[in-house]
Amino acid sequence: MTKAYVHGYDQRESIRLQDQAITLVDLLHSDTTYPVGSRVLEAGCGVGAQTVTLARNSPGASITAVDISEKSVTEAKQRVSAAGLTNVHFQQGDIFHLPFGPDSFDHVFACFVLEHLTEPRVALQMLKGCLRPGGTITVIEGDHGSAYFHPDSDAAHTAIHCQVELQSRAGGNAMIGRALYPLLVSAGYDAVRVSPRMVYVDSSKPDLVDGFTRKTFTAMIEGVRQSAIEAGLADPVVFDKGIKDLYRTTEGDGTFCYTFFKAVGNR
Amino acid sequence: MTKAYVHGYDQRESIRLQDQAITLVDLLHSDTTYPVGSRVLEAGCGVGAQTVTLARNSPGASITAVDISEKSVTEAKQRVSAAGLTNVHFQQGDIFHLPFGPDSFDHVFACFVLEHLTEPRVALQMLKGCLRPGGTITVIEGDHGSAYFHPDSDAAHTAIHCQVELQSRAGGNAMIGRALYPLLVSAGYDAVRVSPRMVYVDSSKPDLVDGFTRKTFTAMIEGVRQSAIEAGLADPVVFDKGIKDLYRTTEGDGTFCYTFFKAVGNR
């Protein structure tokens, strides 16, 4: 598992992930509920932004949440505990070397994880190894190539491309959403079904303008400014114009579109 | 109303529009039904691909379908008649010089029309002039900038850009979908609400692979080959590779995404 995350684990990122989870919670998670007594593995729980929702939507399920970062596990534990949830067990662990035998789980859940991995197909195969026959995997990923907006802006696309390129150089894939179907199929899952979750934002939706366009997406792109410039991926003037143009889409006549992909497959 | 349509009116285009209507009918139209007795204007009915659905979904409504092309009106009339529908009255007419007074219609419907107009906002204002107070307008448009796919391909994006640029040179806007919200607001409509209709295609959906990716979208881009090359917008080798790469997305491990936008506003 590559440790060179693009997103990083600083405070601002933590807030951003939390904002993201609050704003997009229904869109991404409302149709994921597991039966009472089911054993669920959350692979790559990070700081627990999704774990809280997962545990809340399946109060009778027993959730094991794993992340490679001890620090993230600690933060996730605090977050879940603060939310008053008691059905999550945390454990530090690497997706590529999980300490679970076959048939350990009824369901696996992985959100915003595969995008960071050099070998997402292998990870999916590893996770399949922990599932009981007939168990399911649910994968949620974004796709930065799905971002478009009004007014359109070449500079904004350049800035977005910097993030995509940096994540690619770190071994990940920021445009993995569109590829979930072939990935799950090639990893051996059956009955794979993918549903896109498009976020469409215009000024009639002020919560999304602020919570998604501004504080989630644009903040994330803005966060790679230094790395992008140091890597020679963009002229600072162009990058800064790109960010300005992304914020421009939050004005009264602007619109912003982005799509997440949710895939479910059976072992 | 600009007469320089990019799509043209040849036989193949007519079949393509028909294929498109059949494949996307539910996604785009199922939530548009007008009450018994309501007076509906379809502005820019073209060859009647959408008129059939409109008339079928609102059998008690009285529909007036207008197009600037006499030839298209004749074809639309035949198509609607062949479908056994009797609630449509056809009339040749220009959106910018409509022969209807104020309060002539309860509802206006326009699908794949604004994308061809140099002044879509003015067209929307003209249509507003025919509506009764409290009447609604429904607008459906695509957005070629919303197309992305797996495997990704620069050549395919170049080929798509040729279509966008040709349509722009003809006075239209092939990326108008994302701009419907500000367009309707600036034309003076109230309570404007936009809902994106994303078409997501993978090989578990063979009807969409064939009906949308292959016969609707890629066929349309392929259709501008000669014009794009003559205009010097793309090297023939690159363009042909782009088309090949678009067809590549229809293979077992390919995916294709495109988004239509549906906007409704009140007078």
Short mmCIF file of C-alpha atoms in Angstrom, two decimals:
data_model
loop_
_atom_site.label_atom_id
_atom_site.label_comp_id
_atom_site.label_asym_id
_atom_site.label_seq_id
_atom_site.Cartn_x
_atom_site.Cartn_y
_atom_site.Cartn_z
CA MET A 1 0.00 0.00 0.00
CA THR A 2 1.54 3.26 -1.06
CA LYS A 3 2.09 5.61 1.83
CA ALA A 4 2.57 8.67 -0.37
CA TYR A 5 -0.90 10.08 -0.02
CA VAL A 6 -1.56 13.25 -1.91
CA HIS A 7 -4.25 14.44 0.44
CA GLY A 8 -2.11 14.43 3.52
CA TYR A 9 -3.29 14.36 7.10
CA ASP A 10 -3.05 17.94 8.24
CA GLN A 11 -5.78 19.68 10.15
CA ARG A 12 -7.29 21.47 7.20
CA GLU A 13 -7.57 18.19 5.33
CA SER A 14 -9.27 16.62 8.30
CA ILE A 15 -11.82 19.45 8.37
CA ARG A 16 -12.30 19.17 4.63
CA LEU A 17 -12.99 15.45 4.83
CA GLN A 18 -15.46 16.12 7.61
CA ASP A 19 -17.19 18.88 5.60
CA GLN A 20 -17.33 16.51 2.67
CA ALA A 21 -18.88 13.77 4.73
CA ILE A 22 -21.55 16.07 6.13
CA THR A 23 -22.48 17.56 2.79
CA LEU A 24 -22.50 14.38 0.73
CA VAL A 25 -23.63 11.92 3.33
CA ASP A 26 -27.06 11.23 1.89
CA LEU A 27 -25.94 11.16 -1.71
CA LEU A 28 -23.18 8.65 -1.09
CA HIS A 29 -24.23 6.58 1.90
CA SER A 30 -27.97 6.52 2.44
CA ASP A 31 -28.42 3.27 0.48
CA THR A 32 -25.74 1.38 2.40
CA THR A 33 -27.26 -0.40 5.40
CA TYR A 34 -26.18 -3.77 6.73
CA PRO A 35 -28.41 -6.23 8.62
CA VAL A 36 -28.30 -6.78 12.36
CA GLY A 37 -25.49 -9.12 13.30
CA SER A 38 -23.56 -8.76 10.06
CA ARG A 39 -19.79 -8.50 10.19
CA VAL A 40 -18.56 -5.51 8.18
CA LEU A 41 -14.98 -4.53 7.34
CA GLU A 42 -14.31 -0.89 6.58
CA ALA A 43 -11.04 -0.97 4.70
CA GLY A 44 -9.10 2.29 4.91
CA CYS A 45 -11.25 4.21 7.39
CA GLY A 46 -8.88 7.20 7.48
CA VAL A 47 -9.87 9.72 10.13
CA GLY A 48 -13.33 8.16 10.42
CA ALA A 49 -15.31 10.67 8.38
CA GLN A 50 -17.27 7.85 6.71
CA THR A 51 -17.09 5.46 9.66
CA VAL A 52 -19.52 7.55 11.69
CA THR A 53 -22.12 7.38 8.92
CA LEU A 54 -21.52 3.70 8.29
CA ALA A 55 -21.96 2.83 11.97
CA ARG A 56 -24.99 5.07 12.37
CA ASN A 57 -26.77 3.63 9.28
CA SER A 58 -26.16 0.04 10.41
CA PRO A 59 -26.52 0.16 14.20
CA GLY A 60 -26.92 -3.60 14.48
CA ALA A 61 -23.85 -4.44 12.42
CA SER A 62 -20.45 -5.14 13.92
CA ILE A 63 -17.94 -2.97 12.10
CA THR A 64 -14.19 -3.50 11.99
CA ALA A 65 -12.48 -0.35 10.76
CA VAL A 66 -8.90 -0.62 9.55
CA ASP A 67 -6.39 1.96 8.40
CA ILE A 68 -2.68 1.80 7.70
CA SER A 69 -2.05 5.00 9.66
CA GLU A 70 -2.00 4.58 13.44
CA LYS A 71 -2.58 8.32 13.79
CA SER A 72 -5.69 8.18 11.61
CA VAL A 73 -7.01 5.19 13.55
CA THR A 74 -6.64 7.17 16.79
CA GLU A 75 -8.51 10.13 15.34
CA ALA A 76 -11.21 7.92 13.86
CA LYS A 77 -11.66 6.20 17.21
CA GLN A 78 -12.16 9.55 18.93
CA ARG A 79 -14.62 10.72 16.28
CA VAL A 80 -16.74 7.58 16.47
CA SER A 81 -16.68 7.62 20.24
CA ALA A 82 -17.68 11.30 20.33
CA ALA A 83 -20.65 10.40 18.13
CA GLY A 84 -21.78 7.94 20.79
CA LEU A 85 -21.37 4.92 18.53
CA THR A 86 -20.28 1.63 20.05
CA ASN A 87 -20.50 -0.84 17.15
CA VAL A 88 -17.05 -0.15 15.68
CA HIS A 89 -13.83 -1.95 16.50
CA PHE A 90 -10.66 -0.23 15.27
CA GLN A 91 -7.42 -1.83 14.21
CA GLN A 92 -4.27 -0.62 12.49
CA GLY A 93 -3.66 -2.67 9.36
CA ASP A 94 -2.51 -2.76 5.74
CA ILE A 95 -5.07 -3.73 3.08
CA PHE A 96 -2.38 -5.78 1.34
CA HIS A 97 -1.57 -7.75 4.50
CA LEU A 98 -4.80 -8.05 6.41
CA PRO A 99 -4.81 -10.22 9.53
CA PHE A 100 -8.16 -11.81 8.64
CA GLY A 101 -8.81 -15.29 7.33
CA PRO A 102 -11.34 -16.33 4.69
CA ASP A 103 -15.02 -15.85 5.55
CA SER A 104 -14.18 -13.26 8.22
CA PHE A 105 -16.72 -10.73 6.97
CA ASP A 106 -20.17 -10.61 5.42
CA HIS A 107 -19.52 -7.25 3.80
CA VAL A 108 -16.61 -4.99 2.93
CA PHE A 109 -16.85 -1.22 2.57
CA ALA A 110 -14.12 1.01 1.12
CA CYS A 111 -14.58 4.72 0.48
CA PHE A 112 -11.94 7.01 -1.05
CA VAL A 113 -9.28 4.33 -0.63
CA LEU A 114 -8.57 2.73 -4.03
CA GLU A 115 -7.71 6.13 -5.52
CA HIS A 116 -4.53 6.11 -3.40
CA LEU A 117 -3.31 2.63 -4.28
CA THR A 118 -0.82 1.63 -6.96
CA GLU A 119 -2.52 -1.74 -7.33
CA PRO A 120 -6.23 -1.27 -6.66
CA ARG A 121 -7.10 -4.56 -8.37
CA VAL A 122 -4.81 -6.50 -6.04
CA ALA A 123 -6.35 -4.70 -3.06
CA LEU A 124 -9.81 -5.74 -4.23
CA GLN A 125 -8.63 -9.33 -4.53
CA MET A 126 -7.19 -9.20 -1.00
CA LEU A 127 -10.48 -7.88 0.35
CA LYS A 128 -12.34 -10.61 -1.53
CA GLY A 129 -10.23 -13.09 0.41
CA CYS A 130 -11.79 -11.95 3.71
CA LEU A 131 -15.39 -12.18 2.46
CA ARG A 132 -17.73 -15.09 2.93
CA PRO A 133 -19.21 -16.58 -0.24
CA GLY A 134 -22.11 -14.37 -1.32
CA GLY A 135 -20.79 -11.45 0.71
CA THR A 136 -20.64 -8.01 -0.87
CA ILE A 137 -18.11 -5.26 -1.39
CA THR A 138 -19.13 -1.61 -1.67
CA VAL A 139 -16.65 0.85 -3.11
CA ILE A 140 -17.07 4.62 -3.39
CA GLU A 141 -14.64 6.79 -5.31
CA GLY A 142 -14.59 10.24 -6.88
CA ASP A 143 -13.31 11.14 -10.34
CA HIS A 144 -11.57 14.47 -10.77
CA GLY A 145 -11.94 14.21 -14.55
CA SER A 146 -15.69 14.47 -13.97
CA ALA A 147 -15.40 18.08 -12.78
CA TYR A 148 -16.79 20.75 -15.07
CA PHE A 149 -18.34 24.08 -14.39
CA HIS A 150 -19.68 27.37 -15.62
CA PRO A 151 -18.03 29.67 -16.48
CA ASP A 152 -15.57 27.22 -18.03
CA SER A 153 -11.87 27.95 -17.50
CA ASP A 154 -8.72 26.43 -18.98
CA ALA A 155 -6.72 27.64 -15.96
CA ALA A 156 -9.10 25.84 -13.59
CA HIS A 157 -8.73 22.62 -15.59
CA THR A 158 -4.95 23.07 -15.44
CA ALA A 159 -5.08 23.43 -11.65
CA ILE A 160 -7.25 20.32 -11.36
CA HIS A 161 -4.87 18.47 -13.63
CA CYS A 162 -2.02 19.32 -11.23
CA GLN A 163 -3.81 17.42 -8.47
CA VAL A 164 -4.49 14.47 -10.81
CA GLU A 165 -0.86 14.39 -11.93
CA LEU A 166 0.53 14.62 -8.38
CA GLN A 167 -1.74 11.81 -7.23
CA SER A 168 -0.66 9.76 -10.24
CA ARG A 169 3.03 10.35 -9.43
CA ALA A 170 2.33 9.17 -5.88
CA GLY A 171 1.00 5.93 -7.36
CA GLY A 172 -2.70 6.75 -7.16
CA ASN A 173 -5.46 7.58 -9.61
CA ALA A 174 -7.71 10.59 -9.03
CA MET A 175 -9.87 9.55 -12.00
CA ILE A 176 -10.56 6.03 -10.74
CA GLY A 177 -14.33 6.48 -10.38
CA ARG A 178 -15.11 5.78 -14.03
CA ALA A 179 -13.01 2.60 -13.87
CA LEU A 180 -14.70 0.90 -10.90
CA TYR A 181 -16.75 -1.45 -13.06
CA PRO A 182 -13.81 -3.05 -14.91
CA LEU A 183 -11.74 -3.02 -11.70
CA LEU A 184 -14.26 -5.00 -9.67
CA VAL A 185 -14.95 -7.36 -12.56
CA SER A 186 -11.24 -8.02 -13.14
CA ALA A 187 -10.77 -8.64 -9.40
CA GLY A 188 -13.28 -11.46 -9.70
CA TYR A 189 -16.45 -9.98 -8.21
CA ASP A 190 -19.82 -11.05 -9.59
CA ALA A 191 -22.95 -9.07 -10.42
CA VAL A 192 -21.05 -5.78 -10.34
CA ARG A 193 -23.33 -2.75 -10.50
CA VAL A 194 -22.11 0.83 -10.56
CA SER A 195 -24.21 3.89 -9.89
CA PRO A 196 -22.89 7.39 -10.42
CA ARG A 197 -23.69 10.01 -7.79
CA MET A 198 -23.50 13.35 -9.47
CA VAL A 199 -23.21 16.50 -7.45
CA TYR A 200 -24.76 19.39 -9.36
CA VAL A 201 -24.39 22.80 -7.78
CA ASP A 202 -25.98 26.11 -8.66
CA SER A 203 -26.80 29.15 -6.56
CA SER A 204 -30.22 27.77 -5.63
CA LYS A 205 -28.27 25.31 -3.44
CA PRO A 206 -26.19 27.52 -1.13
CA ASP A 207 -25.24 24.62 1.16
CA LEU A 208 -23.59 22.77 -1.73
CA VAL A 209 -22.00 25.94 -3.10
CA ASP A 210 -20.28 26.41 0.23
CA GLY A 211 -19.92 22.83 1.44
CA PHE A 212 -18.93 21.19 -1.81
CA THR A 213 -17.67 23.58 -4.49
CA ARG A 214 -15.89 25.89 -2.10
CA LYS A 215 -14.84 23.86 0.95
CA THR A 216 -14.48 20.39 -0.53
CA PHE A 217 -13.38 20.50 -4.14
CA THR A 218 -11.72 23.88 -4.58
CA ALA A 219 -10.06 23.66 -1.15
CA MET A 220 -8.60 20.30 -2.14
CA ILE A 221 -7.16 21.64 -5.41
CA GLU A 222 -5.90 24.76 -3.63
CA GLY A 223 -4.15 22.45 -1.16
CA VAL A 224 -1.70 21.14 -3.79
CA ARG A 225 -0.54 24.61 -4.88
CA GLN A 226 2.93 24.38 -3.36
CA SER A 227 3.55 20.79 -4.52
CA ALA A 228 2.31 21.56 -8.03
CA ILE A 229 4.57 24.58 -8.39
CA GLU A 230 7.58 22.77 -6.92
CA ALA A 231 6.97 19.90 -9.35
CA GLY A 232 6.86 22.37 -12.23
CA LEU A 233 3.36 21.29 -13.17
CA ALA A 234 1.95 24.80 -13.41
CA ASP A 235 2.98 28.39 -13.54
CA PRO A 236 1.94 30.02 -10.22
CA VAL A 237 0.03 32.71 -12.11
CA VAL A 238 -1.98 30.12 -14.06
CA PHE A 239 -2.58 27.98 -10.97
CA ASP A 240 -3.80 30.96 -8.96
CA LYS A 241 -6.07 32.05 -11.81
CA GLY A 242 -7.42 28.47 -11.89
CA ILE A 243 -8.31 28.63 -8.20
CA LYS A 244 -9.86 32.06 -8.66
CA ASP A 245 -11.91 30.70 -11.55
CA LEU A 246 -13.09 27.76 -9.44
CA TYR A 247 -14.28 30.18 -6.77
CA ARG A 248 -15.88 32.21 -9.58
CA THR A 249 -18.23 29.26 -10.22
CA THR A 250 -19.70 29.84 -6.74
CA GLU A 251 -21.19 33.17 -7.75
CA GLY A 252 -24.87 33.63 -8.55
CA ASP A 253 -24.60 32.65 -12.22
CA GLY A 254 -22.08 29.84 -11.74
CA THR A 255 -22.58 26.08 -11.74
CA PHE A 256 -20.35 23.17 -10.73
CA CYS A 257 -20.57 19.45 -11.48
CA TYR A 258 -18.70 16.50 -10.02
CA THR A 259 -19.47 12.78 -9.96
CA PHE A 260 -18.76 10.08 -7.40
CA PHE A 261 -19.14 6.43 -8.35
CA LYS A 262 -20.51 3.74 -6.07
CA ALA A 263 -19.91 0.12 -7.01
CA VAL A 264 -21.26 -3.02 -5.38
CA GLY A 265 -20.08 -6.52 -6.21
CA ASN A 266 -20.65 -10.00 -4.83
CA ARG A 267 -18.03 -12.52 -3.85
CA MET B 1 -32.64 31.87 -35.25
CA THR B 2 -29.41 30.68 -36.79
CA LYS B 3 -29.95 28.27 -39.63
CA ALA B 4 -26.39 26.94 -39.57
CA TYR B 5 -27.08 23.74 -37.70
CA VAL B 6 -24.11 21.50 -37.08
CA HIS B 7 -26.16 18.36 -36.88
CA GLY B 8 -27.71 18.69 -40.32
CA TYR B 9 -30.81 17.00 -41.56
CA ASP B 10 -29.56 14.02 -43.49
CA GLN B 11 -31.01 10.56 -43.16
CA ARG B 12 -28.33 9.25 -40.82
CA GLU B 13 -28.89 12.15 -38.47
CA SER B 14 -32.58 11.48 -38.49
CA ILE B 15 -31.95 7.84 -37.52
CA ARG B 16 -29.49 8.92 -34.85
CA LEU B 17 -31.98 11.32 -33.29
CA GLN B 18 -34.57 8.56 -33.34
CA ASP B 19 -32.14 6.10 -31.69
CA GLN B 20 -31.34 8.74 -29.11
CA ALA B 21 -34.98 9.34 -28.34
CA ILE B 22 -35.71 5.64 -27.89
CA THR B 23 -32.74 4.99 -25.65
CA LEU B 24 -33.01 8.06 -23.46
CA VAL B 25 -36.73 8.47 -23.41
CA ASP B 26 -37.30 7.51 -19.80
CA LEU B 27 -34.27 9.30 -18.45
CA LEU B 28 -35.15 12.59 -20.10
CA HIS B 29 -38.90 12.66 -20.46
CA SER B 30 -40.71 10.43 -17.99
CA ASP B 31 -41.26 13.27 -15.51
CA THR B 32 -42.78 15.64 -18.06
CA THR B 33 -46.55 15.23 -18.19
CA TYR B 34 -49.06 18.00 -18.75
CA PRO B 35 -52.66 18.05 -17.48
CA VAL B 36 -55.71 17.38 -19.62
CA GLY B 37 -56.68 20.47 -21.55
CA SER B 38 -53.37 22.28 -21.15
CA ARG B 39 -51.96 24.17 -24.10
CA VAL B 40 -48.34 23.19 -24.73
CA LEU B 41 -45.86 24.71 -27.17
CA GLU B 42 -42.98 22.52 -28.33
CA ALA B 43 -40.45 25.03 -29.62
CA GLY B 44 -38.06 23.53 -32.18
CA CYS B 45 -39.59 20.09 -32.65
CA GLY B 46 -37.12 19.10 -35.38
CA VAL B 47 -38.02 15.79 -36.99
CA GLY B 48 -40.38 14.95 -34.12
CA ALA B 49 -38.15 12.56 -32.19
CA GLN B 50 -39.23 14.10 -28.89
CA THR B 51 -42.70 15.15 -30.04
CA VAL B 52 -43.90 11.53 -30.09
CA THR B 53 -42.89 11.06 -26.45
CA LEU B 54 -44.29 14.42 -25.41
CA ALA B 55 -47.67 13.70 -27.02
CA ARG B 56 -47.79 10.15 -25.67
CA ASN B 57 -46.97 11.21 -22.09
CA SER B 58 -49.61 13.96 -22.11
CA PRO B 59 -52.48 12.50 -24.15
CA GLY B 60 -54.96 15.07 -22.87
CA ALA B 61 -52.80 18.07 -23.67
CA SER B 62 -53.08 20.06 -26.85
CA ILE B 63 -49.58 20.38 -28.30
CA THR B 64 -48.44 22.92 -30.85
CA ALA B 65 -45.12 21.85 -32.35
CA VAL B 66 -43.10 24.45 -34.21
CA ASP B 67 -39.87 24.23 -36.17
CA ILE B 68 -38.09 26.66 -38.45
CA SER B 69 -37.51 23.96 -41.08
CA GLU B 70 -40.54 23.15 -43.24
CA LYS B 71 -38.88 19.84 -44.16
CA SER B 72 -38.47 18.87 -40.51
CA VAL B 73 -42.06 19.81 -39.76
CA THR B 74 -43.23 17.53 -42.59
CA GLU B 75 -41.16 14.63 -41.24
CA ALA B 76 -42.29 15.27 -37.67
CA LYS B 77 -45.91 15.31 -38.80
CA GLN B 78 -45.48 11.91 -40.48
CA ARG B 79 -43.74 10.45 -37.44
CA VAL B 80 -46.42 11.62 -35.00
CA SER B 81 -49.18 10.45 -37.32
CA ALA B 82 -47.52 7.03 -37.75
CA ALA B 83 -47.47 6.73 -33.97
CA GLY B 84 -51.25 7.16 -33.95
CA LEU B 85 -51.13 10.41 -32.00
CA THR B 86 -53.70 13.09 -32.70
CA ASN B 87 -53.03 15.74 -30.07
CA VAL B 88 -50.31 17.61 -31.96
CA HIS B 89 -50.77 20.54 -34.28
CA PHE B 90 -47.73 21.40 -36.43
CA GLN B 91 -46.70 24.76 -37.70
CA GLN B 92 -43.59 26.15 -39.39
CA GLY B 93 -42.18 29.02 -37.36
CA ASP B 94 -39.16 30.86 -36.02
CA ILE B 95 -38.65 30.98 -32.24
CA PHE B 96 -37.55 34.61 -32.57
CA HIS B 97 -40.71 35.60 -34.45
CA LEU B 98 -43.46 33.41 -33.09
CA PRO B 99 -46.99 34.12 -34.29
CA PHE B 100 -48.45 33.71 -30.80
CA GLY B 101 -49.69 36.43 -28.48
CA PRO B 102 -49.27 36.62 -24.70
CA ASP B 103 -50.99 33.92 -22.64
CA SER B 104 -51.17 31.58 -25.65
CA PHE B 105 -49.73 28.59 -23.78
CA ASP B 106 -49.77 27.03 -20.33
CA HIS B 107 -46.43 25.32 -20.87
CA VAL B 108 -43.45 25.50 -23.20
CA PHE B 109 -41.14 22.59 -23.95
CA ALA B 110 -37.81 22.87 -25.80
CA CYS B 111 -35.42 19.95 -26.21
CA PHE B 112 -32.02 20.17 -27.96
CA VAL B 113 -32.87 23.59 -29.36
CA LEU B 114 -31.01 26.26 -27.37
CA GLU B 115 -27.67 24.60 -28.16
CA HIS B 116 -28.08 25.76 -31.78
CA LEU B 117 -28.97 29.38 -31.10
CA THR B 118 -26.64 32.37 -31.04
CA GLU B 119 -28.90 34.10 -28.54
CA PRO B 120 -30.48 31.46 -26.31
CA ARG B 121 -31.38 34.01 -23.65
CA VAL B 122 -33.38 36.08 -26.14
CA ALA B 123 -35.12 32.90 -27.33
CA LEU B 124 -36.10 32.12 -23.74
CA GLN B 125 -37.49 35.64 -23.35
CA MET B 126 -39.50 35.26 -26.57
CA LEU B 127 -40.95 31.97 -25.33
CA LYS B 128 -41.79 33.59 -22.01
CA GLY B 129 -43.85 36.09 -23.98
CA CYS B 130 -46.22 33.31 -25.13
CA LEU B 131 -46.74 31.85 -21.64
CA ARG B 132 -49.57 32.61 -19.32
CA PRO B 133 -48.62 33.92 -15.84
CA GLY B 134 -47.62 30.90 -13.73
CA GLY B 135 -46.98 28.78 -16.82
CA THR B 136 -43.81 26.72 -17.02
CA ILE B 137 -40.97 26.21 -19.43
CA THR B 138 -39.06 22.93 -19.61
CA VAL B 139 -35.70 22.88 -21.35
CA ILE B 140 -33.51 19.83 -22.01
CA GLU B 141 -29.97 20.13 -23.35
CA GLY B 142 -26.85 18.00 -23.49
CA ASP B 143 -23.31 19.10 -22.67
CA HIS B 144 -20.47 17.66 -24.71
CA GLY B 145 -17.97 18.81 -22.11
CA SER B 146 -19.61 16.31 -19.75
CA ALA B 147 -18.35 13.35 -21.80
CA TYR B 148 -15.64 11.22 -20.21
CA PHE B 149 -14.82 7.58 -20.49
CA HIS B 150 -12.54 4.67 -19.77
CA PRO B 151 -10.01 4.10 -21.20
CA ASP B 152 -9.36 7.84 -21.34
CA SER B 153 -7.98 9.22 -24.61
CA ASP B 154 -6.62 12.62 -25.61
CA ALA B 155 -7.44 11.88 -29.25
CA ALA B 156 -11.08 11.18 -28.36
CA HIS B 157 -11.27 14.48 -26.45
CA THR B 158 -9.76 16.22 -29.48
CA ALA B 159 -12.42 14.70 -31.76
CA ILE B 160 -15.17 15.78 -29.36
CA HIS B 161 -13.66 19.25 -29.20
CA CYS B 162 -13.92 19.46 -33.01
CA GLN B 163 -17.70 19.06 -32.74
CA VAL B 164 -17.87 21.64 -29.94
CA GLU B 165 -15.78 24.11 -31.93
CA LEU B 166 -17.77 23.62 -35.16
CA GLN B 167 -21.03 24.14 -33.31
CA SER B 168 -19.56 27.25 -31.70
CA ARG B 169 -18.50 28.62 -35.09
CA ALA B 170 -22.05 28.03 -36.32
CA GLY B 171 -23.25 30.22 -33.47
CA GLY B 172 -24.28 27.46 -31.09
CA ASN B 173 -23.01 26.02 -27.83
CA ALA B 174 -22.55 22.27 -27.42
CA MET B 175 -21.72 22.77 -23.72
CA ILE B 176 -24.89 24.69 -22.89
CA GLY B 177 -26.28 22.09 -20.45
CA ARG B 178 -24.26 23.32 -17.48
CA ALA B 179 -25.41 26.90 -18.16
CA LEU B 180 -29.18 26.33 -18.16
CA TYR B 181 -29.64 27.64 -14.64
CA PRO B 182 -28.13 31.10 -15.24
CA LEU B 183 -29.72 31.25 -18.70
CA LEU B 184 -33.27 30.73 -17.42
CA VAL B 185 -32.71 33.04 -14.47
CA SER B 186 -31.31 35.80 -16.68
CA ALA B 187 -34.25 35.39 -19.07
CA GLY B 188 -36.55 36.25 -16.17
CA TYR B 189 -37.97 32.87 -15.16
CA ASP B 190 -38.80 32.21 -11.49
CA ALA B 191 -38.18 29.18 -9.29
CA VAL B 192 -35.69 27.71 -11.74
CA ARG B 193 -34.68 24.16 -10.87
CA VAL B 194 -32.17 22.11 -12.84
CA SER B 195 -31.71 18.37 -12.62
CA PRO B 196 -28.85 16.61 -14.35
CA ARG B 197 -29.62 13.32 -16.13
CA MET B 198 -26.41 11.39 -16.28
CA VAL B 199 -26.02 8.52 -18.69
CA TYR B 200 -23.53 6.02 -17.29
CA VAL B 201 -22.66 3.13 -19.55
CA ASP B 202 -20.71 -0.04 -18.87
CA SER B 203 -20.88 -3.47 -20.46
CA SER B 204 -23.57 -4.63 -18.05
CA LYS B 205 -25.87 -2.31 -20.05
CA PRO B 206 -25.59 -3.53 -23.65
CA ASP B 207 -28.57 -1.46 -24.82
CA LEU B 208 -26.87 1.75 -23.74
CA VAL B 209 -23.49 0.63 -25.09
CA ASP B 210 -25.07 0.23 -28.50
CA GLY B 211 -27.86 2.80 -28.39
CA PHE B 212 -26.01 5.61 -26.67
CA THR B 213 -22.21 5.31 -26.74
CA ARG B 214 -22.03 3.82 -30.22
CA LYS B 215 -25.06 5.02 -32.18
CA THR B 216 -25.80 8.32 -30.49
CA PHE B 217 -22.65 9.97 -29.17
CA THR B 218 -19.82 8.45 -31.19
CA ALA B 219 -21.88 8.50 -34.41
CA MET B 220 -22.50 12.21 -33.87
CA ILE B 221 -18.81 12.99 -33.39
CA GLU B 222 -17.91 10.77 -36.34
CA GLY B 223 -20.40 12.78 -38.39
CA VAL B 224 -18.32 15.96 -38.23
CA ARG B 225 -15.12 14.28 -39.52
CA GLN B 226 -15.13 15.96 -42.94
CA SER B 227 -16.05 19.40 -41.59
CA ALA B 228 -13.47 19.18 -38.82
CA ILE B 229 -10.68 18.26 -41.20
CA GLU B 230 -11.70 20.90 -43.75
CA ALA B 231 -11.73 23.50 -40.98
CA GLY B 232 -8.24 22.43 -39.95
CA LEU B 233 -9.42 21.59 -36.43
CA ALA B 234 -7.78 18.17 -36.32
CA ASP B 235 -5.28 16.03 -38.14
CA PRO B 236 -7.20 13.17 -39.84
CA VAL B 237 -4.98 10.61 -38.12
CA VAL B 238 -5.72 12.06 -34.68
CA PHE B 239 -9.43 12.43 -35.41
CA ASP B 240 -9.71 8.84 -36.62
CA LYS B 241 -7.80 7.61 -33.57
CA GLY B 242 -10.24 9.60 -31.41
CA ILE B 243 -13.21 7.85 -33.01
CA LYS B 244 -11.51 4.48 -32.66
CA ASP B 245 -10.87 5.25 -28.99
CA LEU B 246 -14.52 6.21 -28.46
CA TYR B 247 -15.57 2.85 -29.92
CA ARG B 248 -12.93 1.27 -27.67
CA THR B 249 -14.96 2.39 -24.66
CA THR B 250 -17.77 0.07 -25.82
CA GLU B 251 -15.67 -3.03 -25.14
CA GLY B 252 -16.16 -5.20 -22.06
CA ASP B 253 -13.89 -3.17 -19.79
CA GLY B 254 -14.92 0.25 -21.07
CA THR B 255 -17.21 2.86 -19.54
CA PHE B 256 -18.80 6.02 -20.91
CA CYS B 257 -20.40 8.99 -19.15
CA TYR B 258 -22.49 11.86 -20.49
CA THR B 259 -24.89 14.25 -18.82
CA PHE B 260 -28.05 15.94 -20.04
CA PHE B 261 -29.56 18.80 -18.08
CA LYS B 262 -33.27 19.40 -17.59
CA ALA B 263 -34.40 22.80 -16.38
CA VAL B 264 -37.87 23.94 -15.40
CA GLY B 265 -38.82 27.55 -14.72
CA ASN B 266 -42.01 29.46 -14.05
CA ARG B 267 -43.21 32.57 -15.83
#
